[in-house]
Amino acid sequence: MKVLLVYAHPEPRSLNGSLRTVAVRELEASGHEVQVSDLYADGWKSQVDRADFPSLSPDERLVPAAASGTDFVAGTLTADVMSEIAKLHWADALILQFPMWWFAMPAILKGWVDRVFAYGFAYGVGEHSDRRWGDRYGEGTLAGKRAMLIVTAGGWEEHYAERGINGPIDDLLFPINHGILYYPGYEVLPPYVVYRVDRFDESGFEPVAEGLRERMRTLFTCAPIPYRRQNGGDYLIPSMQLRPGLGRPDATGYALHLDGDGGAREG
């Protein structure tokens, strides 16, 4: 199988750098082909601006979604973006690896999403009618592929637990897992999260590395997070509200969008 790992850390000698090496070696040892997009090393341009849309005339107002769609259809998006889109088509699985900074991914990785997930490619596809609302949330261009996150966090695992001060890690990662990865069709796997990384020493590395090796070995076999499919009948169209009676009576927020018992955690 083919795997694309998009890596967002500025220091090759960091814990993230070591974990990336572990992941790539284990994937290759399992017979997979791997490509790595190292955003800092590549000098990735993170901001969206007029330079991203070569067909946009100088006197035309920039509407990013419309401009993105025009250049995607014409095949005239910038070479760096087209290269990443080609990698996404090539890959059977996508891994996003990053340190959690201020409860989110680094700006350079968000910029990769902003520029690469073009209109007509990752969103804005499919029929809009009284039966379905586009091909998204379980359908779309990237359906049939898998995706997961490798995340490092400075706080304790307890800080990100159900009652932790930082909020549950599954809730913090929901906008990425559900809104960025599941939206264009990926089957999203539970994330691999490493905590207390600012207090890490060599004795703690090997158990974490072995856990990551196991996740790489099961990349194509472990069960994905059971998100509800938008067009599978659980949502009213066009309001996109979950149908009455679905989900546990006490479930609210993100947990409602998990199928099965209607409120189990991702972890």
PDB file of C-alpha atoms in Angstrom:
ATOM      1  CA  MET A   1       0.000   0.000   0.000  1.00  0.00           C
ATOM      2  CA  LYS A   2       1.027   3.641  -0.407  1.00  0.00           C
ATOM      3  CA  VAL A   3       1.307   6.094   2.495  1.00  0.00           C
ATOM      4  CA  LEU A   4       1.781   9.868   2.507  1.00  0.00           C
ATOM      5  CA  LEU A   5       3.105  11.353   5.761  1.00  0.00           C
ATOM      6  CA  VAL A   6       2.760  15.135   6.003  1.00  0.00           C
ATOM      7  CA  TYR A   7       5.192  16.294   8.671  1.00  0.00           C
ATOM      8  CA  ALA A   8       5.086  19.670  10.427  1.00  0.00           C
ATOM      9  CA  HIS A   9       7.917  20.298  12.888  1.00  0.00           C
ATOM     10  CA  PRO A  10      10.791  22.760  12.398  1.00  0.00           C
ATOM     11  CA  GLU A  11      13.493  20.710  14.179  1.00  0.00           C
ATOM     12  CA  PRO A  12      14.711  17.427  12.620  1.00  0.00           C
ATOM     13  CA  ARG A  13      16.357  16.423  15.946  1.00  0.00           C
ATOM     14  CA  SER A  14      13.096  16.757  17.879  1.00  0.00           C
ATOM     15  CA  LEU A  15      11.014  13.960  19.356  1.00  0.00           C
ATOM     16  CA  ASN A  16       8.732  14.420  16.366  1.00  0.00           C
ATOM     17  CA  GLY A  17      11.688  13.883  14.078  1.00  0.00           C
ATOM     18  CA  SER A  18      12.534  10.620  15.845  1.00  0.00           C
ATOM     19  CA  LEU A  19       8.919   9.455  15.728  1.00  0.00           C
ATOM     20  CA  ARG A  20       8.726  10.220  12.021  1.00  0.00           C
ATOM     21  CA  THR A  21      11.770   8.003  11.458  1.00  0.00           C
ATOM     22  CA  VAL A  22      10.157   5.213  13.495  1.00  0.00           C
ATOM     23  CA  ALA A  23       6.913   5.467  11.525  1.00  0.00           C
ATOM     24  CA  VAL A  24       8.556   5.503   8.105  1.00  0.00           C
ATOM     25  CA  ARG A  25      10.881   2.604   8.896  1.00  0.00           C
ATOM     26  CA  GLU A  26       8.054   0.465  10.245  1.00  0.00           C
ATOM     27  CA  LEU A  27       5.825   1.194   7.269  1.00  0.00           C
ATOM     28  CA  GLU A  28       8.615   0.334   4.844  1.00  0.00           C
ATOM     29  CA  ALA A  29       9.475  -2.806   6.800  1.00  0.00           C
ATOM     30  CA  SER A  30       5.837  -3.854   6.362  1.00  0.00           C
ATOM     31  CA  GLY A  31       6.204  -3.495   2.590  1.00  0.00           C
ATOM     32  CA  HIS A  32       4.450  -0.151   2.126  1.00  0.00           C
ATOM     33  CA  GLU A  33       5.636   2.662  -0.135  1.00  0.00           C
ATOM     34  CA  VAL A  34       6.070   5.931   1.755  1.00  0.00           C
ATOM     35  CA  GLN A  35       6.365   9.550   0.690  1.00  0.00           C
ATOM     36  CA  VAL A  36       7.050  12.325   3.218  1.00  0.00           C
ATOM     37  CA  SER A  37       6.061  15.951   2.737  1.00  0.00           C
ATOM     38  CA  ASP A  38       8.320  17.807   5.202  1.00  0.00           C
ATOM     39  CA  LEU A  39       6.655  21.209   5.250  1.00  0.00           C
ATOM     40  CA  TYR A  40       9.347  23.187   7.089  1.00  0.00           C
ATOM     41  CA  ALA A  41      12.207  21.614   5.137  1.00  0.00           C
ATOM     42  CA  ASP A  42      10.341  22.300   1.893  1.00  0.00           C
ATOM     43  CA  GLY A  43       9.683  25.930   2.849  1.00  0.00           C
ATOM     44  CA  TRP A  44       5.944  25.430   2.394  1.00  0.00           C
ATOM     45  CA  LYS A  45       4.002  28.653   1.793  1.00  0.00           C
ATOM     46  CA  SER A  46       1.179  28.602   4.305  1.00  0.00           C
ATOM     47  CA  GLN A  47      -0.917  31.672   3.475  1.00  0.00           C
ATOM     48  CA  VAL A  48      -3.582  31.757   0.788  1.00  0.00           C
ATOM     49  CA  ASP A  49      -3.242  34.798  -1.469  1.00  0.00           C
ATOM     50  CA  ARG A  50      -3.582  35.909  -5.086  1.00  0.00           C
ATOM     51  CA  ALA A  51      -0.363  34.167  -6.065  1.00  0.00           C
ATOM     52  CA  ASP A  52      -2.137  30.818  -5.559  1.00  0.00           C
ATOM     53  CA  PHE A  53      -4.506  31.427  -8.462  1.00  0.00           C
ATOM     54  CA  PRO A  54      -2.665  32.101 -11.744  1.00  0.00           C
ATOM     55  CA  SER A  55      -5.845  32.474 -13.796  1.00  0.00           C
ATOM     56  CA  LEU A  56      -7.195  35.293 -11.588  1.00  0.00           C
ATOM     57  CA  SER A  57      -6.991  38.607 -13.445  1.00  0.00           C
ATOM     58  CA  PRO A  58      -5.345  41.530 -11.625  1.00  0.00           C
ATOM     59  CA  ASP A  59      -8.571  43.543 -11.468  1.00  0.00           C
ATOM     60  CA  GLU A  60     -10.731  40.632 -10.315  1.00  0.00           C
ATOM     61  CA  ARG A  61     -11.831  40.397  -6.674  1.00  0.00           C
ATOM     62  CA  LEU A  62     -10.321  37.397  -4.911  1.00  0.00           C
ATOM     63  CA  VAL A  63     -12.922  34.890  -3.703  1.00  0.00           C
ATOM     64  CA  PRO A  64     -10.674  32.016  -2.550  1.00  0.00           C
ATOM     65  CA  ALA A  65     -13.166  29.160  -2.956  1.00  0.00           C
ATOM     66  CA  ALA A  66     -14.234  30.244  -6.442  1.00  0.00           C
ATOM     67  CA  ALA A  67     -10.670  30.930  -7.556  1.00  0.00           C
ATOM     68  CA  SER A  68      -9.539  27.596  -6.166  1.00  0.00           C
ATOM     69  CA  GLY A  69     -12.271  25.776  -8.075  1.00  0.00           C
ATOM     70  CA  THR A  70     -11.499  27.565 -11.339  1.00  0.00           C
ATOM     71  CA  ASP A  71      -7.805  26.755 -11.235  1.00  0.00           C
ATOM     72  CA  PHE A  72      -8.368  23.203 -10.011  1.00  0.00           C
ATOM     73  CA  VAL A  73     -10.664  22.404 -12.941  1.00  0.00           C
ATOM     74  CA  ALA A  74      -8.252  24.086 -15.361  1.00  0.00           C
ATOM     75  CA  GLY A  75      -5.247  22.322 -13.846  1.00  0.00           C
ATOM     76  CA  THR A  76      -3.568  25.669 -13.248  1.00  0.00           C
ATOM     77  CA  LEU A  77      -3.081  25.668  -9.490  1.00  0.00           C
ATOM     78  CA  THR A  78       0.521  26.324  -8.469  1.00  0.00           C
ATOM     79  CA  ALA A  79       3.052  23.523  -8.919  1.00  0.00           C
ATOM     80  CA  ASP A  80       3.538  22.932  -5.181  1.00  0.00           C
ATOM     81  CA  VAL A  81      -0.208  22.489  -4.630  1.00  0.00           C
ATOM     82  CA  MET A  82      -0.647  20.258  -7.682  1.00  0.00           C
ATOM     83  CA  SER A  83       2.218  18.078  -6.461  1.00  0.00           C
ATOM     84  CA  GLU A  84       0.538  17.547  -3.076  1.00  0.00           C
ATOM     85  CA  ILE A  85      -2.827  16.807  -4.693  1.00  0.00           C
ATOM     86  CA  ALA A  86      -1.104  14.185  -6.840  1.00  0.00           C
ATOM     87  CA  LYS A  87       0.374  12.626  -3.697  1.00  0.00           C
ATOM     88  CA  LEU A  88      -3.079  12.463  -2.098  1.00  0.00           C
ATOM     89  CA  HIS A  89      -4.458  10.690  -5.165  1.00  0.00           C
ATOM     90  CA  TRP A  90      -1.470   8.305  -5.054  1.00  0.00           C
ATOM     91  CA  ALA A  91      -1.684   7.457  -1.351  1.00  0.00           C
ATOM     92  CA  ASP A  92      -3.950   4.809   0.138  1.00  0.00           C
ATOM     93  CA  ALA A  93      -3.430   6.401   3.565  1.00  0.00           C
ATOM     94  CA  LEU A  94      -2.584   9.881   4.824  1.00  0.00           C
ATOM     95  CA  ILE A  95      -0.789  10.591   8.117  1.00  0.00           C
ATOM     96  CA  LEU A  96      -0.623  14.125   9.500  1.00  0.00           C
ATOM     97  CA  GLN A  97       2.124  14.457  12.114  1.00  0.00           C
ATOM     98  CA  PHE A  98       2.487  17.585  14.223  1.00  0.00           C
ATOM     99  CA  PRO A  99       2.997  19.026  17.705  1.00  0.00           C
ATOM    100  CA  MET A 100      -0.128  20.480  19.275  1.00  0.00           C
ATOM    101  CA  TRP A 101       0.525  24.202  19.612  1.00  0.00           C
ATOM    102  CA  TRP A 102      -2.129  26.297  21.340  1.00  0.00           C
ATOM    103  CA  PHE A 103      -4.702  23.500  21.007  1.00  0.00           C
ATOM    104  CA  ALA A 104      -4.322  23.240  17.235  1.00  0.00           C
ATOM    105  CA  MET A 105      -1.988  22.189  14.445  1.00  0.00           C
ATOM    106  CA  PRO A 106       0.913  24.501  13.523  1.00  0.00           C
ATOM    107  CA  ALA A 107       0.043  27.267  11.069  1.00  0.00           C
ATOM    108  CA  ILE A 108       2.184  25.724   8.339  1.00  0.00           C
ATOM    109  CA  LEU A 109       0.112  22.530   8.390  1.00  0.00           C
ATOM    110  CA  LYS A 110      -3.181  24.428   8.461  1.00  0.00           C
ATOM    111  CA  GLY A 111      -1.840  26.339   5.473  1.00  0.00           C
ATOM    112  CA  TRP A 112      -1.129  23.052   3.705  1.00  0.00           C
ATOM    113  CA  VAL A 113      -4.789  22.102   4.196  1.00  0.00           C
ATOM    114  CA  ASP A 114      -6.021  25.554   3.153  1.00  0.00           C
ATOM    115  CA  ARG A 115      -4.093  25.464  -0.109  1.00  0.00           C
ATOM    116  CA  VAL A 116      -4.141  21.766  -1.046  1.00  0.00           C
ATOM    117  CA  PHE A 117      -7.765  20.893  -0.187  1.00  0.00           C
ATOM    118  CA  ALA A 118      -9.006  22.781  -3.242  1.00  0.00           C
ATOM    119  CA  TYR A 119     -12.622  23.427  -4.192  1.00  0.00           C
ATOM    120  CA  GLY A 120     -13.728  20.683  -6.548  1.00  0.00           C
ATOM    121  CA  PHE A 121     -11.165  18.330  -5.070  1.00  0.00           C
ATOM    122  CA  ALA A 122     -11.701  18.079  -1.301  1.00  0.00           C
ATOM    123  CA  TYR A 123     -14.951  20.027  -1.068  1.00  0.00           C
ATOM    124  CA  GLY A 124     -17.672  21.401  -3.276  1.00  0.00           C
ATOM    125  CA  VAL A 125     -18.221  18.039  -4.973  1.00  0.00           C
ATOM    126  CA  GLY A 126     -21.361  16.015  -5.572  1.00  0.00           C
ATOM    127  CA  GLU A 127     -25.059  16.640  -5.965  1.00  0.00           C
ATOM    128  CA  HIS A 128     -26.992  19.023  -3.704  1.00  0.00           C
ATOM    129  CA  SER A 129     -30.670  18.090  -3.542  1.00  0.00           C
ATOM    130  CA  ASP A 130     -33.410  17.137  -1.104  1.00  0.00           C
ATOM    131  CA  ARG A 131     -31.806  13.677  -0.848  1.00  0.00           C
ATOM    132  CA  ARG A 132     -28.132  14.501  -0.319  1.00  0.00           C
ATOM    133  CA  TRP A 133     -25.979  17.520   0.421  1.00  0.00           C
ATOM    134  CA  GLY A 134     -22.886  16.962  -1.641  1.00  0.00           C
ATOM    135  CA  ASP A 135     -20.340  14.167  -1.357  1.00  0.00           C
ATOM    136  CA  ARG A 136     -18.862  14.802   2.073  1.00  0.00           C
ATOM    137  CA  TYR A 137     -18.635  13.372   5.604  1.00  0.00           C
ATOM    138  CA  GLY A 138     -17.913   9.800   4.620  1.00  0.00           C
ATOM    139  CA  GLU A 139     -18.090  10.346   0.863  1.00  0.00           C
ATOM    140  CA  GLY A 140     -16.074  12.420  -1.572  1.00  0.00           C
ATOM    141  CA  THR A 141     -12.889  12.420  -3.594  1.00  0.00           C
ATOM    142  CA  LEU A 142     -10.830  10.656  -0.925  1.00  0.00           C
ATOM    143  CA  ALA A 143     -13.367   7.980   0.041  1.00  0.00           C
ATOM    144  CA  GLY A 144     -11.877   4.515   0.327  1.00  0.00           C
ATOM    145  CA  LYS A 145      -8.635   5.855   1.769  1.00  0.00           C
ATOM    146  CA  ARG A 146      -7.508   5.988   5.398  1.00  0.00           C
ATOM    147  CA  ALA A 147      -6.109   8.818   7.514  1.00  0.00           C
ATOM    148  CA  MET A 148      -4.749   9.296  11.015  1.00  0.00           C
ATOM    149  CA  LEU A 149      -2.933  11.798  13.210  1.00  0.00           C
ATOM    150  CA  ILE A 150       0.348  11.476  15.086  1.00  0.00           C
ATOM    151  CA  VAL A 151       0.287  14.241  17.700  1.00  0.00           C
ATOM    152  CA  THR A 152       2.624  15.325  20.478  1.00  0.00           C
ATOM    153  CA  ALA A 153       1.409  17.422  23.414  1.00  0.00           C
ATOM    154  CA  GLY A 154       3.264  19.103  26.242  1.00  0.00           C
ATOM    155  CA  GLY A 155       0.575  18.520  28.868  1.00  0.00           C
ATOM    156  CA  TRP A 156      -0.104  15.417  30.912  1.00  0.00           C
ATOM    157  CA  GLU A 157      -2.492  12.806  29.580  1.00  0.00           C
ATOM    158  CA  GLU A 158      -4.723  13.532  32.582  1.00  0.00           C
ATOM    159  CA  HIS A 159      -4.977  17.164  31.453  1.00  0.00           C
ATOM    160  CA  TYR A 160      -6.599  15.943  28.238  1.00  0.00           C
ATOM    161  CA  ALA A 161      -8.892  13.373  29.856  1.00  0.00           C
ATOM    162  CA  GLU A 162     -12.690  13.523  30.058  1.00  0.00           C
ATOM    163  CA  ARG A 163     -12.581  15.869  33.065  1.00  0.00           C
ATOM    164  CA  GLY A 164      -9.186  17.410  32.339  1.00  0.00           C
ATOM    165  CA  ILE A 165      -8.578  21.142  32.352  1.00  0.00           C
ATOM    166  CA  ASN A 166      -7.501  21.217  28.692  1.00  0.00           C
ATOM    167  CA  GLY A 167     -10.602  19.419  27.473  1.00  0.00           C
ATOM    168  CA  PRO A 168     -10.830  15.856  26.140  1.00  0.00           C
ATOM    169  CA  ILE A 169      -8.243  15.156  23.467  1.00  0.00           C
ATOM    170  CA  ASP A 170     -10.926  13.649  21.204  1.00  0.00           C
ATOM    171  CA  ASP A 171     -12.891  16.896  21.332  1.00  0.00           C
ATOM    172  CA  LEU A 172      -9.803  18.992  20.606  1.00  0.00           C
ATOM    173  CA  LEU A 173      -8.926  16.851  17.594  1.00  0.00           C
ATOM    174  CA  PHE A 174     -12.526  16.579  16.316  1.00  0.00           C
ATOM    175  CA  PRO A 175     -12.226  19.582  13.962  1.00  0.00           C
ATOM    176  CA  ILE A 176      -9.248  17.901  12.283  1.00  0.00           C
ATOM    177  CA  ASN A 177     -10.454  14.299  12.352  1.00  0.00           C
ATOM    178  CA  HIS A 178     -14.052  15.015  11.390  1.00  0.00           C
ATOM    179  CA  GLY A 179     -13.890  18.400   9.694  1.00  0.00           C
ATOM    180  CA  ILE A 180     -10.680  18.032   7.659  1.00  0.00           C
ATOM    181  CA  LEU A 181     -10.209  14.279   7.168  1.00  0.00           C
ATOM    182  CA  TYR A 182     -13.685  12.703   7.319  1.00  0.00           C
ATOM    183  CA  TYR A 183     -15.229  15.581   5.337  1.00  0.00           C
ATOM    184  CA  PRO A 184     -13.588  14.635   1.990  1.00  0.00           C
ATOM    185  CA  GLY A 185     -14.175  10.937   2.589  1.00  0.00           C
ATOM    186  CA  TYR A 186     -11.281   9.455   4.536  1.00  0.00           C
ATOM    187  CA  GLU A 187     -11.873   6.643   7.006  1.00  0.00           C
ATOM    188  CA  VAL A 188     -10.311   8.253  10.072  1.00  0.00           C
ATOM    189  CA  LEU A 189      -8.360   6.126  12.530  1.00  0.00           C
ATOM    190  CA  PRO A 190      -7.957   6.897  16.236  1.00  0.00           C
ATOM    191  CA  PRO A 191      -5.021   9.280  16.718  1.00  0.00           C
ATOM    192  CA  TYR A 192      -1.668   8.337  18.217  1.00  0.00           C
ATOM    193  CA  VAL A 193      -0.993  10.956  20.902  1.00  0.00           C
ATOM    194  CA  VAL A 194       2.190  11.317  22.961  1.00  0.00           C
ATOM    195  CA  TYR A 195       1.937  13.421  26.127  1.00  0.00           C
ATOM    196  CA  ARG A 196       4.393  15.318  28.382  1.00  0.00           C
ATOM    197  CA  VAL A 197       6.874  15.625  25.539  1.00  0.00           C
ATOM    198  CA  ASP A 198       8.672  18.589  27.124  1.00  0.00           C
ATOM    199  CA  ARG A 199       9.676  16.276  29.985  1.00  0.00           C
ATOM    200  CA  PHE A 200      10.650  13.333  27.815  1.00  0.00           C
ATOM    201  CA  ASP A 201      13.863  11.369  28.320  1.00  0.00           C
ATOM    202  CA  GLU A 202      15.455   8.420  26.529  1.00  0.00           C
ATOM    203  CA  SER A 203      13.991   5.877  28.935  1.00  0.00           C
ATOM    204  CA  GLY A 204      10.495   6.900  27.933  1.00  0.00           C
ATOM    205  CA  PHE A 205      11.112   6.856  24.197  1.00  0.00           C
ATOM    206  CA  GLU A 206      11.145   3.125  23.445  1.00  0.00           C
ATOM    207  CA  PRO A 207       7.655   2.341  24.820  1.00  0.00           C
ATOM    208  CA  VAL A 208       6.262   5.259  22.804  1.00  0.00           C
ATOM    209  CA  ALA A 209       8.175   4.157  19.709  1.00  0.00           C
ATOM    210  CA  GLU A 210       6.898   0.588  20.047  1.00  0.00           C
ATOM    211  CA  GLY A 211       3.351   1.843  20.406  1.00  0.00           C
ATOM    212  CA  LEU A 212       3.792   3.795  17.186  1.00  0.00           C
ATOM    213  CA  ARG A 213       5.268   0.776  15.416  1.00  0.00           C
ATOM    214  CA  GLU A 214       2.183  -1.213  16.358  1.00  0.00           C
ATOM    215  CA  ARG A 215      -0.080   1.522  15.001  1.00  0.00           C
ATOM    216  CA  MET A 216       1.866   1.511  11.725  1.00  0.00           C
ATOM    217  CA  ARG A 217       1.589  -2.269  11.509  1.00  0.00           C
ATOM    218  CA  THR A 218      -2.201  -2.023  11.870  1.00  0.00           C
ATOM    219  CA  LEU A 219      -2.683   1.073   9.709  1.00  0.00           C
ATOM    220  CA  PHE A 220      -4.797  -0.822   7.185  1.00  0.00           C
ATOM    221  CA  THR A 221      -6.544  -3.200   9.579  1.00  0.00           C
ATOM    222  CA  CYS A 222      -7.628  -1.307  12.699  1.00  0.00           C
ATOM    223  CA  ALA A 223     -11.202  -0.070  12.993  1.00  0.00           C
ATOM    224  CA  PRO A 224     -11.828   3.587  12.087  1.00  0.00           C
ATOM    225  CA  ILE A 225     -13.636   6.068  14.305  1.00  0.00           C
ATOM    226  CA  PRO A 226     -17.361   5.322  13.731  1.00  0.00           C
ATOM    227  CA  TYR A 227     -18.489   8.710  12.480  1.00  0.00           C
ATOM    228  CA  ARG A 228     -21.986   8.934  11.051  1.00  0.00           C
ATOM    229  CA  ARG A 229     -22.236   9.304   7.270  1.00  0.00           C
ATOM    230  CA  GLN A 230     -23.930  12.526   6.265  1.00  0.00           C
ATOM    231  CA  ASN A 231     -25.990  10.950   3.473  1.00  0.00           C
ATOM    232  CA  GLY A 232     -26.607   7.660   5.246  1.00  0.00           C
ATOM    233  CA  GLY A 233     -29.987   8.635   6.656  1.00  0.00           C
ATOM    234  CA  ASP A 234     -28.997   9.871  10.118  1.00  0.00           C
ATOM    235  CA  TYR A 235     -29.292  13.566   9.230  1.00  0.00           C
ATOM    236  CA  LEU A 236     -32.217  15.639   8.047  1.00  0.00           C
ATOM    237  CA  ILE A 237     -31.528  17.405   4.751  1.00  0.00           C
ATOM    238  CA  PRO A 238     -31.095  20.319   4.248  1.00  0.00           C
ATOM    239  CA  SER A 239     -30.953  21.325   7.935  1.00  0.00           C
ATOM    240  CA  MET A 240     -28.192  18.718   8.567  1.00  0.00           C
ATOM    241  CA  GLN A 241     -29.573  18.103  12.054  1.00  0.00           C
ATOM    242  CA  LEU A 242     -29.270  14.643  13.565  1.00  0.00           C
ATOM    243  CA  ARG A 243     -32.637  12.896  13.385  1.00  0.00           C
ATOM    244  CA  PRO A 244     -34.653  12.856  16.628  1.00  0.00           C
ATOM    245  CA  GLY A 245     -34.155   9.698  18.642  1.00  0.00           C
ATOM    246  CA  LEU A 246     -30.603   9.015  17.459  1.00  0.00           C
ATOM    247  CA  GLY A 247     -27.784   9.095  19.979  1.00  0.00           C
ATOM    248  CA  ARG A 248     -27.916   8.643  23.729  1.00  0.00           C
ATOM    249  CA  PRO A 249     -30.329  11.019  25.453  1.00  0.00           C
ATOM    250  CA  ASP A 250     -27.454  12.462  27.502  1.00  0.00           C
ATOM    251  CA  ALA A 251     -25.051  12.827  24.529  1.00  0.00           C
ATOM    252  CA  THR A 252     -24.311  16.329  23.292  1.00  0.00           C
ATOM    253  CA  GLY A 253     -21.843  18.045  21.006  1.00  0.00           C
ATOM    254  CA  TYR A 254     -19.272  16.005  19.118  1.00  0.00           C
ATOM    255  CA  ALA A 255     -20.332  12.684  20.658  1.00  0.00           C
ATOM    256  CA  LEU A 256     -23.630  12.816  18.775  1.00  0.00           C
ATOM    257  CA  HIS A 257     -21.778  12.306  15.499  1.00  0.00           C
ATOM    258  CA  LEU A 258     -20.409   8.919  16.526  1.00  0.00           C
ATOM    259  CA  ASP A 259     -22.446   5.960  15.343  1.00  0.00           C
ATOM    260  CA  GLY A 260     -23.082   2.834  17.377  1.00  0.00           C
ATOM    261  CA  ASP A 261     -23.840   3.738  20.973  1.00  0.00           C
ATOM    262  CA  GLY A 262     -24.146   7.424  20.033  1.00  0.00           C
ATOM    263  CA  GLY A 263     -21.596   8.766  22.451  1.00  0.00           C
ATOM    264  CA  ALA A 264     -18.560   6.551  22.842  1.00  0.00           C
ATOM    265  CA  ARG A 265     -15.261   8.308  22.802  1.00  0.00           C
ATOM    266  CA  GLU A 266     -12.791   7.985  19.918  1.00  0.00           C
ATOM    267  CA  GLY A 267      -9.845   6.901  22.063  1.00  0.00           C
TER     268      GLY A 267
END
